[in-house]
Amino acid sequence: MTDPIAHRADGAFTGTADRVINDGSTPPSLLARSPRVLVGHGGGGRLTQQLIEEMFLPAFGDAHLAELHDGAVLSLGGTRVAISTDSFVVTPLFFPGGDIGELAVNGTVNDLAMCGAIPQYLTLGLILEEGLPMETLWRVVQSIDRAARRAGVSVVTGDTKVVEHGREPGLYINTAGIGVVPDGIDISPRRARPGDVVLLNGAIAIHGTAVMSVREGLDFETSLESDTAPLAGLVGALLAKLGLSVHTLRDPTRGGVATALNEIASSAGVGIEVKESAVPVWPDVAGACEILGLEPLYIANEGKVLVIVDGDVAEAALDLLREDPLGAEAVAIGRVVEDHPGRVVLHSTIGGSRVLDLLSGEQLPRIC
Amino acid sequence: MTDPIAHRADGAFTGTADRVINDGSTPPSLLARSPRVLVGHGGGGRLTQQLIEEMFLPAFGDAHLAELHDGAVLSLGGTRVAISTDSFVVTPLFFPGGDIGELAVNGTVNDLAMCGAIPQYLTLGLILEEGLPMETLWRVVQSIDRAARRAGVSVVTGDTKVVEHGREPGLYINTAGIGVVPDGIDISPRRARPGDVVLLNGAIAIHGTAVMSVREGLDFETSLESDTAPLAGLVGALLAKLGLSVHTLRDPTRGGVATALNEIASSAGVGIEVKESAVPVWPDVAGACEILGLEPLYIANEGKVLVIVDGDVAEAALDLLREDPLGAEAVAIGRVVEDHPGRVVLHSTIGGSRVLDLLSGEQLPRIC
């Protein structure tokens, strides 16, 4: 374990094996560079990475963890468990294909699934703004209940706070989750290695485009709906069959596929090559992105997962993914290589290639 | 198990043995009575109780839990664990004796301790308002780190979101925690029974009064400091010695000692009698409460715990509590009786007695 920092650029962070003791007297250089919190600090690009590396990990680095995950995998009374947390601040609260409540369940369920865990329990923290219509809260609570049933998890404890409202009363949700990691499973971004194949369970950029189309008041000819869905079943079936041949799982939410692959390449010290023509983008999503000036590879997904498997089982994995409706359109989009470690290279449809880098700021604020 | 609803009036809720299936087509009567969310819905009185009973528990009632706790106690891979969550929205962020970061650690650590668990891991969800001074975030993060070390827990995973700011940029924190419940421990409000003695580890109403004094810009002759502290060590030592003779633990945060005792009386179907002269209130706290028009028994505490033990071990329990600096001023304040089940009766210093009821609204908004 030589990498002192384990982080995720999208604002999630986990601990590290080499705790940096900070006595509080030497504030990070981040303070000088950015005296105030910017929207981009929560958005999944370089600013978020700086916040995590220079502020959170020096403080919270933890000897229990040496890996870069969507959650923490650790031992609890002899059982290997995954723990994850996520806050949800999406606006509007309701959007085509979903709402903040459904996202809050699926987001944390999926983070646990990305650790190879079987999600079991969720906690629910609600921060409500005074004046929020009770009917709105009721709809969100019903949606959380439905999503939890669908994902097979129980909401076991919760907390409610009420704060003064902003321009329009809204709400924030935090969910934390826990699940057991079965024996014979070892999922980690560090396990991606040359020869592995990168799979994706379907078309990208749908969630972000659906939310932005409502928020911007745009009318597209086709009505896009968020792809939010719980992925634990899809992933569980894959792991049950292929076990240790599945190396890395990642749901490309904030920051999209490009950011997720960059994090994996950086963690594992490998290069990743992506074939642009292999990445499915629906025509109406592509059209909406063009109108909105957004790049699909950086747009948030909700029901999508990047699966990195040993090259020998890539075909078998694709077949397994396609057996689930959530993976019906699964494809191989690229491979892990020895060249250009830490970098993701996109081979474009017109024959050229370019580095897919992290974004500096944020394309889409409050997308989840 | 006959009670279909397990709740806490302060906004926390846990599941129930008798899940009420709600198909979403029949919104609760709460919608008609209160069309919008009020500050009191998060404050720990009757409004919060309504929200929990009529909205959250019908949706989230869970077969795993039949008890009323600060967190959920459940089985995970064969290990008995406690899980808890709490969001923190206190203003101001920094107050005499503490800050939002320290509260966020101690609050969740203490909720786990109140379940008889040894707290181990915390998750951290930060919701930052755009424009928040980075220096403020740095101070809060340092405080979280210090508090976690003191409490012996690790922050193992986190998430950061940034939202538009209100009048003055602030931040909210959610922590969820998990810990293992040792064998030979059975803590539950339902275990309070006639003959038990109610103990308290020190003087009340300090945290709420300290925060309000700063918020209201009042200058008191004595500078009050919050009593925020992690209670897991104090409680752990008690449980290690007295095991099953410790029946109920509760940290009287939002809603204060009066609300906490009401919840216990209601859960256990017992009466509780409190001797007013036995409840320690510091003179400067009493003075501040008089100026602010507040009732100490309803004011939020942070480093305090109500311990209900078998009458036979009450003296031994007091001695054990007093061995810890956090319990140096421990006292017996009352007893559990068969009379007036579900009610708390206060025997006043001047000889009379009155029912200590739940408050309808909220004395102190955004106190934690």
XYZ file of C-alpha atoms in Angstrom, chain A residues 11-15 19 21-24 26-28 30-31 34-39 41-42 51 54-56 59-60 62 64-65 70-72 74-77 79 81 83-87 89 120-121 123-135 137-138 141-142 144-145 149 154-164 167 172 174 176 178 180 254 366 368, chain B residues 11-15 19 21-24 26-28 30-31 34-39 41-42 51 54-56 59-60 62 64-65 70-72 74-77 79 81 83-87 89 120-121 123-135 137-138 141-142 144-145 149 154-164 167 172 174 176 178 180 254 366 368:
178
model
C -17.475 13.790 -3.518
C -17.446 10.391 -1.889
C -14.377 9.447 0.047
C -13.135 6.489 1.962
C -10.235 6.092 4.314
C -3.259 8.188 7.968
C -1.843 13.167 11.213
C -2.742 16.828 11.035
C -2.616 18.879 14.186
C -4.955 21.509 12.815
C -1.455 23.933 9.212
C -4.579 24.479 7.126
C -4.383 22.955 3.656
C -6.793 24.646 -0.532
C -7.753 27.495 1.793
C -10.241 28.751 -2.825
C -11.354 30.792 0.179
C -15.004 29.787 -0.296
C -16.891 26.625 -1.174
C -17.926 26.600 -4.840
C -20.653 24.543 -6.515
C -16.560 21.337 -4.917
C -19.543 18.997 -4.838
C -11.321 18.979 -1.302
C -6.386 18.097 0.996
C -9.099 18.304 3.618
C -11.068 15.123 4.267
C -8.426 14.219 8.746
C -10.347 10.978 8.297
C -8.452 5.300 8.292
C -9.186 -0.040 8.081
C -9.286 0.851 4.419
C -18.181 3.521 -3.391
C -18.315 2.563 0.263
C -16.102 1.130 2.948
C -14.638 -3.583 6.828
C -15.017 -6.148 9.535
C -17.791 -6.003 12.078
C -17.901 -8.711 14.704
C -18.454 -10.353 9.369
C -19.616 -5.699 5.603
C -21.021 0.667 4.562
C -21.908 3.650 2.407
C -23.511 7.075 2.708
C -24.884 9.564 0.206
C -26.831 12.814 0.454
C -30.100 17.397 -3.099
C -29.685 -5.090 3.680
C -30.422 -2.037 5.809
C -30.856 4.639 7.496
C -32.812 7.730 6.447
C -31.976 11.302 7.442
C -34.474 13.933 6.271
C -33.750 17.663 6.342
C -37.004 19.434 5.528
C -37.456 23.121 4.808
C -40.205 24.848 6.755
C -43.310 25.298 4.634
C -42.652 22.230 2.468
C -46.082 20.977 1.374
C -46.938 17.921 3.459
C -48.252 16.339 0.276
C -43.240 14.856 1.768
C -45.908 12.185 1.548
C -41.930 8.945 1.594
C -44.143 6.687 -0.540
C -38.780 5.706 -0.704
C -40.978 2.865 0.520
C -39.226 -2.858 -1.417
C -35.318 -2.238 4.975
C -35.304 1.334 6.230
C -34.473 0.575 9.860
C -33.896 3.920 11.528
C -34.290 7.572 10.682
C -34.118 11.176 11.773
C -35.984 14.339 10.789
C -34.847 17.946 11.054
C -36.653 21.096 9.925
C -34.772 24.229 8.829
C -35.798 27.652 7.516
C -36.663 30.586 -2.096
C -32.562 17.005 1.409
C -29.273 11.327 3.428
C -26.575 5.331 4.736
C -25.029 -1.583 5.132
C -22.801 -8.201 3.929
C -21.895 12.364 -10.856
C -27.654 19.201 -7.935
C -28.575 13.707 -7.400
C -37.749 13.075 15.128
C -35.925 9.775 15.235
C -37.883 6.706 14.347
C -37.270 3.020 14.187
C -39.245 0.232 12.660
C -45.756 -3.331 9.309
C -49.000 -1.741 4.338
C -50.019 1.522 2.750
C -50.754 1.557 -0.950
C -50.193 5.278 -1.230
C -54.879 7.041 1.247
C -52.741 9.930 2.459
C -52.637 10.270 6.222
C -51.893 14.622 8.826
C -52.116 16.154 5.359
C -51.169 20.413 8.555
C -50.779 21.099 4.846
C -47.215 22.325 5.277
C -44.164 21.279 7.266
C -43.724 23.440 10.371
C -40.579 23.980 12.437
C -42.376 18.886 13.014
C -38.656 18.543 13.640
C -45.336 12.945 11.562
C -48.889 8.850 10.559
C -46.313 9.105 7.814
C -42.983 7.386 8.459
C -44.255 3.389 5.246
C -41.090 2.102 6.887
C -39.955 -3.044 9.732
C -36.756 -6.578 12.294
C -37.563 -4.205 15.092
C -32.174 5.677 19.601
C -31.144 3.375 16.813
C -32.025 -0.003 15.384
C -30.541 -6.001 14.310
C -28.627 -8.990 13.071
C -25.976 -8.701 10.403
C -24.242 -11.888 9.323
C -23.631 -10.382 14.704
C -25.350 -4.627 15.740
C -27.331 1.282 13.557
C -28.272 4.920 13.992
C -28.504 8.117 11.947
C -28.821 11.776 12.832
C -28.673 15.021 10.872
C -28.498 21.653 11.498
C -17.150 1.556 15.865
C -17.717 3.217 12.493
C -20.363 7.650 7.893
C -20.286 11.379 7.155
C -22.617 13.189 4.757
C -21.862 16.894 4.283
C -24.288 19.306 2.615
C -22.415 22.579 2.106
C -23.899 25.867 1.006
C -22.110 27.587 -1.843
C -19.908 30.392 -0.573
C -19.244 28.789 2.798
C -15.812 30.005 3.886
C -13.343 27.172 3.345
C -11.824 28.093 6.692
C -15.271 23.878 6.706
C -11.695 23.261 7.762
C -13.570 18.911 9.714
C -10.839 19.263 12.336
C -15.033 16.021 13.619
C -11.607 14.397 13.558
C -10.590 10.163 18.111
C -13.487 5.811 12.701
C -15.066 7.901 9.950
C -14.965 5.270 7.214
C -16.866 6.741 4.281
C -18.400 10.051 3.317
C -20.141 12.154 0.735
C -20.183 15.876 -0.082
C -22.874 17.896 -1.813
C -22.978 21.646 -2.469
C -26.261 23.574 -2.697
C -27.163 27.227 -3.238
C -29.062 34.217 3.773
C -25.611 20.493 7.394
C -25.480 13.736 8.622
C -24.755 7.356 10.550
C -22.708 1.270 13.574
C -21.583 -4.191 17.955
C -34.142 17.487 21.650
C -32.052 24.028 15.230
C -28.552 20.121 17.168
